[in-house]
Amino acid sequence: MLKKGKQLLIAFWELVLYGNFWIALGASATTLVTLFLAKNKWEVDASVCFLFFSTLLVYSLHRIVGLNKAKKVKMTDRYQTILSYRSHIVGYAILGLLGSTYYFFQLNQHSKLIILVLGLISLTYVLPVFRGKRLRDFDFIKVFLVAIVWSAICIFLPLINNEILIDRSFVLFFLEYAIYVFAITLPFDIRDKNLDTYVGVKTLVLYLGSEGSKRISQLLLIVAAVLAIYLHLHCFDIQAYGWTRVSLYVILIVYIHFLNDEMNDYFYSGVLDGSLIIGPVSLILMNNFLG
């Protein structure tokens, strides 16, 4: 009975992780934090829902195209698991398309404009529209694109949709988040270095090595922590913000030290992408505790 229960839990976790619901929740959680910092209350609007479904769509397409790119590479446990969910992932892509289309029309006109720009970049990042190549297949570009586009749409979209002024505080918040996302995205190149070598994509990990890349990530997390402290002291009148962000960054600095390319995807997508969810959840809990 316990064994069967464990198998069901693992199957559910893999569905959430490899079905891209985990990363989609991360996008929504980031958007929720943006609205909370702007309004000092938790609320879900069309931008939060749009980012959940659009992230589900983009990452599902990324999985499908990535499987085709990786089919000649030695099939790791990760790719075997994703392959077993391939038909499901196609269904999730359709769900993402339907959901994001519905919520797109709930947004204001300025929001639609930023989505058309950043959405086009996101789609060309995962679809081979450049003579069989994706944006992520160009040398050294993918980590920078993920950090900038992810942070821009998760922070600026909800502000624009709610007609909130993007002042210095939110520019610095964008900078903090972009640095943080860069720092947690770079280790994925450690995991993917065999595939990147096969495809012929030069990455920072291939240039700096795994240990050098981890040190860069850790340094960037220190910079993000300094920015979080500044935002806590001078920009956002929310006591819990600084405590939760700095605590998260310290934990990630220690965690990244122990990462290696032999670890399975639970240690990468599960924890690193999970930090996008853990951060907002800890902010909710700490804010309630202090307030």
PDB file of C-alpha atoms in Angstrom:
ATOM      1  CA  MET A   1       0.000   0.000   0.000  1.00  0.00           C
ATOM      2  CA  LEU A   2       2.790   2.414   0.948  1.00  0.00           C
ATOM      3  CA  LYS A   3       4.723   1.466  -2.177  1.00  0.00           C
ATOM      4  CA  LYS A   4       1.709   2.157  -4.380  1.00  0.00           C
ATOM      5  CA  GLY A   5       1.133   5.481  -2.631  1.00  0.00           C
ATOM      6  CA  LYS A   6       4.756   6.436  -3.217  1.00  0.00           C
ATOM      7  CA  GLN A   7       4.478   5.525  -6.905  1.00  0.00           C
ATOM      8  CA  LEU A   8       1.347   7.670  -7.246  1.00  0.00           C
ATOM      9  CA  LEU A   9       3.088  10.623  -5.587  1.00  0.00           C
ATOM     10  CA  ILE A  10       6.101  10.268  -7.907  1.00  0.00           C
ATOM     11  CA  ALA A  11       3.809  10.023 -10.947  1.00  0.00           C
ATOM     12  CA  PHE A  12       1.913  13.159  -9.850  1.00  0.00           C
ATOM     13  CA  TRP A  13       5.152  15.068  -9.189  1.00  0.00           C
ATOM     14  CA  GLU A  14       6.559  14.121 -12.597  1.00  0.00           C
ATOM     15  CA  LEU A  15       3.322  15.207 -14.256  1.00  0.00           C
ATOM     16  CA  VAL A  16       3.553  18.609 -12.540  1.00  0.00           C
ATOM     17  CA  LEU A  17       7.269  18.960 -13.297  1.00  0.00           C
ATOM     18  CA  TYR A  18       7.506  17.589 -16.835  1.00  0.00           C
ATOM     19  CA  GLY A  19       4.039  18.801 -17.790  1.00  0.00           C
ATOM     20  CA  ASN A  20       5.456  22.330 -17.204  1.00  0.00           C
ATOM     21  CA  PHE A  21       2.890  23.206 -14.542  1.00  0.00           C
ATOM     22  CA  TRP A  22       5.743  23.793 -12.079  1.00  0.00           C
ATOM     23  CA  ILE A  23       7.420  26.506 -14.147  1.00  0.00           C
ATOM     24  CA  ALA A  24       4.007  27.973 -15.073  1.00  0.00           C
ATOM     25  CA  LEU A  25       3.234  28.330 -11.360  1.00  0.00           C
ATOM     26  CA  GLY A  26       6.595  30.075 -10.996  1.00  0.00           C
ATOM     27  CA  ALA A  27       5.596  32.673 -13.599  1.00  0.00           C
ATOM     28  CA  SER A  28       2.245  33.297 -11.890  1.00  0.00           C
ATOM     29  CA  ALA A  29       3.896  33.524  -8.473  1.00  0.00           C
ATOM     30  CA  THR A  30       6.362  36.139  -9.722  1.00  0.00           C
ATOM     31  CA  THR A  31       3.474  38.172 -11.150  1.00  0.00           C
ATOM     32  CA  LEU A  32       1.598  37.915  -7.850  1.00  0.00           C
ATOM     33  CA  VAL A  33       4.602  39.362  -6.015  1.00  0.00           C
ATOM     34  CA  THR A  34       4.743  42.279  -8.455  1.00  0.00           C
ATOM     35  CA  LEU A  35       1.084  43.101  -7.820  1.00  0.00           C
ATOM     36  CA  PHE A  36       1.565  42.710  -4.071  1.00  0.00           C
ATOM     37  CA  LEU A  37       4.485  45.160  -4.047  1.00  0.00           C
ATOM     38  CA  ALA A  38       2.415  47.617  -6.086  1.00  0.00           C
ATOM     39  CA  LYS A  39      -0.877  47.321  -4.180  1.00  0.00           C
ATOM     40  CA  ASN A  40       0.143  45.883  -0.801  1.00  0.00           C
ATOM     41  CA  LYS A  41      -2.470  43.149  -1.180  1.00  0.00           C
ATOM     42  CA  TRP A  42      -2.632  39.738  -2.812  1.00  0.00           C
ATOM     43  CA  GLU A  43      -4.858  39.491  -5.857  1.00  0.00           C
ATOM     44  CA  VAL A  44      -5.170  37.435  -9.016  1.00  0.00           C
ATOM     45  CA  ASP A  45      -5.989  39.281 -12.231  1.00  0.00           C
ATOM     46  CA  ALA A  46      -5.935  38.442 -15.952  1.00  0.00           C
ATOM     47  CA  SER A  47      -2.158  39.023 -16.189  1.00  0.00           C
ATOM     48  CA  VAL A  48      -1.493  36.331 -13.553  1.00  0.00           C
ATOM     49  CA  CYS A  49      -3.706  33.824 -15.378  1.00  0.00           C
ATOM     50  CA  PHE A  50      -2.317  34.774 -18.796  1.00  0.00           C
ATOM     51  CA  LEU A  51       1.248  34.167 -17.654  1.00  0.00           C
ATOM     52  CA  PHE A  52       0.347  30.767 -16.241  1.00  0.00           C
ATOM     53  CA  PHE A  53      -1.171  29.549 -19.507  1.00  0.00           C
ATOM     54  CA  SER A  54       1.325  31.255 -21.824  1.00  0.00           C
ATOM     55  CA  THR A  55       4.239  29.766 -19.864  1.00  0.00           C
ATOM     56  CA  LEU A  56       2.559  26.362 -20.084  1.00  0.00           C
ATOM     57  CA  LEU A  57       2.302  26.829 -23.869  1.00  0.00           C
ATOM     58  CA  VAL A  58       5.855  28.068 -24.464  1.00  0.00           C
ATOM     59  CA  TYR A  59       7.546  25.446 -22.284  1.00  0.00           C
ATOM     60  CA  SER A  60       5.415  22.638 -23.736  1.00  0.00           C
ATOM     61  CA  LEU A  61       6.520  23.682 -27.225  1.00  0.00           C
ATOM     62  CA  HIS A  62      10.068  23.826 -25.913  1.00  0.00           C
ATOM     63  CA  ARG A  63       9.782  20.242 -24.628  1.00  0.00           C
ATOM     64  CA  ILE A  64       8.402  18.975 -27.951  1.00  0.00           C
ATOM     65  CA  VAL A  65      11.079  20.680 -30.078  1.00  0.00           C
ATOM     66  CA  GLY A  66      13.800  19.773 -27.564  1.00  0.00           C
ATOM     67  CA  LEU A  67      12.931  16.074 -27.801  1.00  0.00           C
ATOM     68  CA  ASN A  68      13.418  16.195 -31.564  1.00  0.00           C
ATOM     69  CA  LYS A  69      16.761  17.952 -31.102  1.00  0.00           C
ATOM     70  CA  ALA A  70      17.905  15.402 -28.505  1.00  0.00           C
ATOM     71  CA  LYS A  71      16.779  12.187 -30.200  1.00  0.00           C
ATOM     72  CA  LYS A  72      20.302  11.365 -31.423  1.00  0.00           C
ATOM     73  CA  VAL A  73      21.886  12.075 -28.057  1.00  0.00           C
ATOM     74  CA  LYS A  74      22.270   9.302 -25.483  1.00  0.00           C
ATOM     75  CA  MET A  75      18.828   9.180 -23.839  1.00  0.00           C
ATOM     76  CA  THR A  76      19.153  10.119 -20.175  1.00  0.00           C
ATOM     77  CA  ASP A  77      16.547   9.276 -17.538  1.00  0.00           C
ATOM     78  CA  ARG A  78      15.284  12.839 -17.853  1.00  0.00           C
ATOM     79  CA  TYR A  79      14.632  12.580 -21.585  1.00  0.00           C
ATOM     80  CA  GLN A  80      13.118   9.116 -21.217  1.00  0.00           C
ATOM     81  CA  THR A  81      10.667  10.483 -18.649  1.00  0.00           C
ATOM     82  CA  ILE A  82       9.792  13.498 -20.809  1.00  0.00           C
ATOM     83  CA  LEU A  83       9.371  11.212 -23.823  1.00  0.00           C
ATOM     84  CA  SER A  84       6.885   9.091 -21.889  1.00  0.00           C
ATOM     85  CA  TYR A  85       4.800  12.242 -21.310  1.00  0.00           C
ATOM     86  CA  ARG A  86       5.049  13.464 -24.900  1.00  0.00           C
ATOM     87  CA  SER A  87       1.381  12.946 -25.804  1.00  0.00           C
ATOM     88  CA  HIS A  88       0.385  14.614 -22.534  1.00  0.00           C
ATOM     89  CA  ILE A  89       2.658  17.576 -23.275  1.00  0.00           C
ATOM     90  CA  VAL A  90       0.953  18.124 -26.639  1.00  0.00           C
ATOM     91  CA  GLY A  91      -2.349  18.291 -24.755  1.00  0.00           C
ATOM     92  CA  TYR A  92      -0.881  20.763 -22.254  1.00  0.00           C
ATOM     93  CA  ALA A  93       0.349  22.929 -25.134  1.00  0.00           C
ATOM     94  CA  ILE A  94      -3.204  23.048 -26.482  1.00  0.00           C
ATOM     95  CA  LEU A  95      -4.519  23.882 -22.994  1.00  0.00           C
ATOM     96  CA  GLY A  96      -1.907  26.644 -22.730  1.00  0.00           C
ATOM     97  CA  LEU A  97      -2.901  28.038 -26.128  1.00  0.00           C
ATOM     98  CA  LEU A  98      -6.600  28.112 -25.255  1.00  0.00           C
ATOM     99  CA  GLY A  99      -6.045  29.617 -21.803  1.00  0.00           C
ATOM    100  CA  SER A 100      -3.558  32.268 -22.915  1.00  0.00           C
ATOM    101  CA  THR A 101      -5.784  33.254 -25.854  1.00  0.00           C
ATOM    102  CA  TYR A 102      -8.779  33.710 -23.545  1.00  0.00           C
ATOM    103  CA  TYR A 103      -6.892  35.818 -20.983  1.00  0.00           C
ATOM    104  CA  PHE A 104      -5.069  37.798 -23.682  1.00  0.00           C
ATOM    105  CA  PHE A 105      -8.391  39.410 -24.587  1.00  0.00           C
ATOM    106  CA  GLN A 106      -9.021  40.281 -20.917  1.00  0.00           C
ATOM    107  CA  LEU A 107      -5.938  42.529 -20.868  1.00  0.00           C
ATOM    108  CA  ASN A 108      -5.770  46.208 -21.803  1.00  0.00           C
ATOM    109  CA  GLN A 109      -4.328  47.427 -25.090  1.00  0.00           C
ATOM    110  CA  HIS A 110      -0.896  48.392 -23.741  1.00  0.00           C
ATOM    111  CA  SER A 111      -0.540  44.947 -22.151  1.00  0.00           C
ATOM    112  CA  LYS A 112      -1.329  43.293 -25.465  1.00  0.00           C
ATOM    113  CA  LEU A 113       1.419  45.306 -27.128  1.00  0.00           C
ATOM    114  CA  ILE A 114       4.126  44.185 -24.686  1.00  0.00           C
ATOM    115  CA  ILE A 115       2.917  40.589 -25.037  1.00  0.00           C
ATOM    116  CA  LEU A 116       3.165  40.743 -28.825  1.00  0.00           C
ATOM    117  CA  VAL A 117       6.782  41.915 -28.548  1.00  0.00           C
ATOM    118  CA  LEU A 118       8.002  39.660 -25.727  1.00  0.00           C
ATOM    119  CA  GLY A 119       5.767  36.772 -26.820  1.00  0.00           C
ATOM    120  CA  LEU A 120       7.345  36.792 -30.268  1.00  0.00           C
ATOM    121  CA  ILE A 121      10.794  36.588 -28.690  1.00  0.00           C
ATOM    122  CA  SER A 122       9.634  33.714 -26.460  1.00  0.00           C
ATOM    123  CA  LEU A 123       8.237  31.737 -29.392  1.00  0.00           C
ATOM    124  CA  THR A 124      11.350  32.220 -31.537  1.00  0.00           C
ATOM    125  CA  TYR A 125      13.372  31.086 -28.515  1.00  0.00           C
ATOM    126  CA  VAL A 126      11.744  27.630 -28.668  1.00  0.00           C
ATOM    127  CA  LEU A 127      10.704  27.250 -32.316  1.00  0.00           C
ATOM    128  CA  PRO A 128      13.295  26.592 -35.084  1.00  0.00           C
ATOM    129  CA  VAL A 129      12.355  29.542 -37.312  1.00  0.00           C
ATOM    130  CA  PHE A 130      15.901  30.617 -38.227  1.00  0.00           C
ATOM    131  CA  ARG A 131      16.723  27.998 -40.872  1.00  0.00           C
ATOM    132  CA  GLY A 132      16.149  25.204 -38.404  1.00  0.00           C
ATOM    133  CA  LYS A 133      17.657  27.055 -35.449  1.00  0.00           C
ATOM    134  CA  ARG A 134      16.001  28.566 -32.404  1.00  0.00           C
ATOM    135  CA  LEU A 135      17.135  31.760 -30.687  1.00  0.00           C
ATOM    136  CA  ARG A 136      18.477  29.574 -27.874  1.00  0.00           C
ATOM    137  CA  ASP A 137      20.697  27.762 -30.415  1.00  0.00           C
ATOM    138  CA  PHE A 138      22.795  30.869 -31.001  1.00  0.00           C
ATOM    139  CA  ASP A 139      26.020  31.066 -28.990  1.00  0.00           C
ATOM    140  CA  PHE A 140      25.915  32.512 -25.445  1.00  0.00           C
ATOM    141  CA  ILE A 141      22.447  34.037 -25.863  1.00  0.00           C
ATOM    142  CA  LYS A 142      19.973  31.750 -24.118  1.00  0.00           C
ATOM    143  CA  VAL A 143      20.670  32.582 -20.453  1.00  0.00           C
ATOM    144  CA  PHE A 144      20.527  36.318 -21.146  1.00  0.00           C
ATOM    145  CA  LEU A 145      17.266  35.979 -23.089  1.00  0.00           C
ATOM    146  CA  VAL A 146      15.581  33.913 -20.380  1.00  0.00           C
ATOM    147  CA  ALA A 147      16.588  36.334 -17.616  1.00  0.00           C
ATOM    148  CA  ILE A 148      15.532  39.503 -19.453  1.00  0.00           C
ATOM    149  CA  VAL A 149      12.327  38.297 -21.124  1.00  0.00           C
ATOM    150  CA  TRP A 150      11.072  36.320 -18.112  1.00  0.00           C
ATOM    151  CA  SER A 151      11.647  39.189 -15.685  1.00  0.00           C
ATOM    152  CA  ALA A 152      10.294  41.842 -18.048  1.00  0.00           C
ATOM    153  CA  ILE A 153       6.992  40.143 -18.761  1.00  0.00           C
ATOM    154  CA  CYS A 154       6.409  38.923 -15.172  1.00  0.00           C
ATOM    155  CA  ILE A 155       7.074  42.382 -13.717  1.00  0.00           C
ATOM    156  CA  PHE A 156       6.039  44.934 -16.324  1.00  0.00           C
ATOM    157  CA  LEU A 157       2.942  43.154 -17.694  1.00  0.00           C
ATOM    158  CA  PRO A 158       0.906  43.241 -14.423  1.00  0.00           C
ATOM    159  CA  LEU A 159       1.972  46.847 -13.808  1.00  0.00           C
ATOM    160  CA  ILE A 160       0.949  47.960 -17.292  1.00  0.00           C
ATOM    161  CA  ASN A 161      -2.306  46.016 -17.126  1.00  0.00           C
ATOM    162  CA  ASN A 162      -3.197  47.747 -13.840  1.00  0.00           C
ATOM    163  CA  GLU A 163      -1.995  51.145 -15.107  1.00  0.00           C
ATOM    164  CA  ILE A 164       0.595  51.411 -12.334  1.00  0.00           C
ATOM    165  CA  LEU A 165       3.507  53.776 -12.850  1.00  0.00           C
ATOM    166  CA  ILE A 166       6.805  51.962 -13.503  1.00  0.00           C
ATOM    167  CA  ASP A 167       9.036  54.066 -11.276  1.00  0.00           C
ATOM    168  CA  ARG A 168      12.594  53.621 -10.028  1.00  0.00           C
ATOM    169  CA  SER A 169      11.504  51.034  -7.452  1.00  0.00           C
ATOM    170  CA  PHE A 170      10.118  48.682 -10.081  1.00  0.00           C
ATOM    171  CA  VAL A 171      13.077  49.219 -12.412  1.00  0.00           C
ATOM    172  CA  LEU A 172      15.352  48.120  -9.560  1.00  0.00           C
ATOM    173  CA  PHE A 173      12.981  45.253  -8.779  1.00  0.00           C
ATOM    174  CA  PHE A 174      13.228  44.163 -12.426  1.00  0.00           C
ATOM    175  CA  LEU A 175      17.021  44.369 -12.204  1.00  0.00           C
ATOM    176  CA  GLU A 176      17.075  42.271  -9.021  1.00  0.00           C
ATOM    177  CA  TYR A 177      14.794  39.635 -10.524  1.00  0.00           C
ATOM    178  CA  ALA A 178      16.676  39.508 -13.837  1.00  0.00           C
ATOM    179  CA  ILE A 179      19.961  38.923 -11.989  1.00  0.00           C
ATOM    180  CA  TYR A 180      18.320  36.235  -9.845  1.00  0.00           C
ATOM    181  CA  VAL A 181      16.753  34.477 -12.851  1.00  0.00           C
ATOM    182  CA  PHE A 182      20.106  34.597 -14.667  1.00  0.00           C
ATOM    183  CA  ALA A 183      21.768  33.053 -11.608  1.00  0.00           C
ATOM    184  CA  ILE A 184      19.336  30.121 -11.379  1.00  0.00           C
ATOM    185  CA  THR A 185      19.222  29.591 -15.166  1.00  0.00           C
ATOM    186  CA  LEU A 186      22.988  29.334 -15.671  1.00  0.00           C
ATOM    187  CA  PRO A 187      23.276  26.006 -13.764  1.00  0.00           C
ATOM    188  CA  PHE A 188      20.850  24.426 -16.257  1.00  0.00           C
ATOM    189  CA  ASP A 189      23.642  24.716 -18.814  1.00  0.00           C
ATOM    190  CA  ILE A 190      25.651  22.389 -16.557  1.00  0.00           C
ATOM    191  CA  ARG A 191      22.872  19.832 -16.870  1.00  0.00           C
ATOM    192  CA  ASP A 192      22.522  20.395 -20.629  1.00  0.00           C
ATOM    193  CA  LYS A 193      26.172  20.649 -21.605  1.00  0.00           C
ATOM    194  CA  ASN A 194      26.204  17.292 -23.448  1.00  0.00           C
ATOM    195  CA  LEU A 195      23.200  18.308 -25.549  1.00  0.00           C
ATOM    196  CA  ASP A 196      24.636  21.781 -26.182  1.00  0.00           C
ATOM    197  CA  THR A 197      27.927  20.219 -27.281  1.00  0.00           C
ATOM    198  CA  TYR A 198      26.087  17.881 -29.662  1.00  0.00           C
ATOM    199  CA  VAL A 199      23.952  20.685 -31.121  1.00  0.00           C
ATOM    200  CA  GLY A 200      27.046  22.900 -31.405  1.00  0.00           C
ATOM    201  CA  VAL A 201      25.848  25.703 -29.141  1.00  0.00           C
ATOM    202  CA  LYS A 202      28.516  27.541 -27.165  1.00  0.00           C
ATOM    203  CA  THR A 203      27.404  28.389 -23.636  1.00  0.00           C
ATOM    204  CA  LEU A 204      29.019  30.099 -20.664  1.00  0.00           C
ATOM    205  CA  VAL A 205      29.360  26.717 -18.958  1.00  0.00           C
ATOM    206  CA  LEU A 206      31.352  25.314 -21.879  1.00  0.00           C
ATOM    207  CA  TYR A 207      33.537  28.435 -21.762  1.00  0.00           C
ATOM    208  CA  LEU A 208      33.904  28.905 -17.993  1.00  0.00           C
ATOM    209  CA  GLY A 209      33.498  25.294 -16.865  1.00  0.00           C
ATOM    210  CA  SER A 210      30.987  24.014 -14.350  1.00  0.00           C
ATOM    211  CA  GLU A 211      32.761  25.362 -11.264  1.00  0.00           C
ATOM    212  CA  GLY A 212      33.383  28.762 -12.810  1.00  0.00           C
ATOM    213  CA  SER A 213      29.737  29.002 -13.834  1.00  0.00           C
ATOM    214  CA  LYS A 214      28.580  28.101 -10.330  1.00  0.00           C
ATOM    215  CA  ARG A 215      30.783  30.836  -8.880  1.00  0.00           C
ATOM    216  CA  ILE A 216      29.257  33.356 -11.308  1.00  0.00           C
ATOM    217  CA  SER A 217      25.764  32.278 -10.210  1.00  0.00           C
ATOM    218  CA  GLN A 218      26.686  32.627  -6.553  1.00  0.00           C
ATOM    219  CA  LEU A 219      28.194  36.081  -7.117  1.00  0.00           C
ATOM    220  CA  LEU A 220      25.072  37.211  -8.963  1.00  0.00           C
ATOM    221  CA  LEU A 221      22.876  35.986  -6.101  1.00  0.00           C
ATOM    222  CA  ILE A 222      24.928  38.131  -3.706  1.00  0.00           C
ATOM    223  CA  VAL A 223      24.298  41.139  -5.977  1.00  0.00           C
ATOM    224  CA  ALA A 224      20.568  40.295  -6.061  1.00  0.00           C
ATOM    225  CA  ALA A 225      20.554  40.079  -2.252  1.00  0.00           C
ATOM    226  CA  VAL A 226      22.138  43.553  -1.988  1.00  0.00           C
ATOM    227  CA  LEU A 227      19.466  44.933  -4.317  1.00  0.00           C
ATOM    228  CA  ALA A 228      16.743  43.217  -2.270  1.00  0.00           C
ATOM    229  CA  ILE A 229      18.081  44.857   0.907  1.00  0.00           C
ATOM    230  CA  TYR A 230      18.104  48.247  -0.821  1.00  0.00           C
ATOM    231  CA  LEU A 231      14.514  47.753  -2.031  1.00  0.00           C
ATOM    232  CA  HIS A 232      13.519  46.679   1.472  1.00  0.00           C
ATOM    233  CA  LEU A 233      15.051  49.775   3.072  1.00  0.00           C
ATOM    234  CA  HIS A 234      14.249  52.467   0.508  1.00  0.00           C
ATOM    235  CA  CYS A 235      11.481  51.389  -1.875  1.00  0.00           C
ATOM    236  CA  PHE A 236       8.892  48.899  -0.647  1.00  0.00           C
ATOM    237  CA  ASP A 237       7.246  49.412   2.718  1.00  0.00           C
ATOM    238  CA  ILE A 238       6.890  45.666   3.236  1.00  0.00           C
ATOM    239  CA  GLN A 239       9.058  44.357   6.052  1.00  0.00           C
ATOM    240  CA  ALA A 240       8.929  40.729   4.950  1.00  0.00           C
ATOM    241  CA  TYR A 241      10.302  41.407   1.464  1.00  0.00           C
ATOM    242  CA  GLY A 242      13.961  41.844   2.373  1.00  0.00           C
ATOM    243  CA  TRP A 243      14.017  38.946   4.860  1.00  0.00           C
ATOM    244  CA  THR A 244      12.474  36.422   2.477  1.00  0.00           C
ATOM    245  CA  ARG A 245      14.511  37.396  -0.596  1.00  0.00           C
ATOM    246  CA  VAL A 246      17.868  37.422   1.185  1.00  0.00           C
ATOM    247  CA  SER A 247      17.098  34.114   2.926  1.00  0.00           C
ATOM    248  CA  LEU A 248      16.189  32.549  -0.432  1.00  0.00           C
ATOM    249  CA  TYR A 249      19.379  33.800  -2.070  1.00  0.00           C
ATOM    250  CA  VAL A 250      21.576  32.525   0.767  1.00  0.00           C
ATOM    251  CA  ILE A 251      19.975  29.064   0.528  1.00  0.00           C
ATOM    252  CA  LEU A 252      20.487  29.044  -3.270  1.00  0.00           C
ATOM    253  CA  ILE A 253      24.131  30.102  -2.932  1.00  0.00           C
ATOM    254  CA  VAL A 254      24.795  27.080  -0.708  1.00  0.00           C
ATOM    255  CA  TYR A 255      22.653  24.782  -2.849  1.00  0.00           C
ATOM    256  CA  ILE A 256      24.354  25.666  -6.147  1.00  0.00           C
ATOM    257  CA  HIS A 257      27.720  24.786  -4.605  1.00  0.00           C
ATOM    258  CA  PHE A 258      26.670  21.122  -4.450  1.00  0.00           C
ATOM    259  CA  LEU A 259      25.086  20.859  -7.916  1.00  0.00           C
ATOM    260  CA  ASN A 260      26.680  18.621 -10.549  1.00  0.00           C
ATOM    261  CA  ASP A 261      25.722  17.231 -13.960  1.00  0.00           C
ATOM    262  CA  GLU A 262      25.058  13.755 -12.520  1.00  0.00           C
ATOM    263  CA  MET A 263      22.054  14.943 -10.524  1.00  0.00           C
ATOM    264  CA  ASN A 264      18.590  14.267 -11.921  1.00  0.00           C
ATOM    265  CA  ASP A 265      16.090  16.928 -12.918  1.00  0.00           C
ATOM    266  CA  TYR A 266      14.511  17.045  -9.468  1.00  0.00           C
ATOM    267  CA  PHE A 267      17.622  18.904  -8.309  1.00  0.00           C
ATOM    268  CA  TYR A 268      17.501  21.347 -11.230  1.00  0.00           C
ATOM    269  CA  SER A 269      13.934  22.058 -12.363  1.00  0.00           C
ATOM    270  CA  GLY A 270      12.485  20.865  -9.067  1.00  0.00           C
ATOM    271  CA  VAL A 271      14.531  23.119  -6.791  1.00  0.00           C
ATOM    272  CA  LEU A 272      15.836  25.964  -8.966  1.00  0.00           C
ATOM    273  CA  ASP A 273      12.538  26.552 -10.786  1.00  0.00           C
ATOM    274  CA  GLY A 274      10.813  25.804  -7.488  1.00  0.00           C
ATOM    275  CA  SER A 275      12.546  28.792  -5.918  1.00  0.00           C
ATOM    276  CA  LEU A 276      10.277  30.958  -8.099  1.00  0.00           C
ATOM    277  CA  ILE A 277       7.385  29.516  -6.086  1.00  0.00           C
ATOM    278  CA  ILE A 278       9.106  29.186  -2.704  1.00  0.00           C
ATOM    279  CA  GLY A 279      10.039  32.879  -2.673  1.00  0.00           C
ATOM    280  CA  PRO A 280       6.458  34.180  -3.027  1.00  0.00           C
ATOM    281  CA  VAL A 281       5.054  31.535  -0.666  1.00  0.00           C
ATOM    282  CA  SER A 282       7.590  32.462   2.024  1.00  0.00           C
ATOM    283  CA  LEU A 283       6.725  36.146   1.457  1.00  0.00           C
ATOM    284  CA  ILE A 284       3.039  35.388   2.031  1.00  0.00           C
ATOM    285  CA  LEU A 285       3.776  33.429   5.207  1.00  0.00           C
ATOM    286  CA  MET A 286       6.272  35.946   6.587  1.00  0.00           C
ATOM    287  CA  ASN A 287       4.035  38.897   5.760  1.00  0.00           C
ATOM    288  CA  ASN A 288       1.127  37.269   7.611  1.00  0.00           C
ATOM    289  CA  PHE A 289       3.407  36.454  10.549  1.00  0.00           C
ATOM    290  CA  LEU A 290       4.710  40.018  10.828  1.00  0.00           C
ATOM    291  CA  GLY A 291       1.459  41.756  10.005  1.00  0.00           C
TER     292      GLY A 291
END
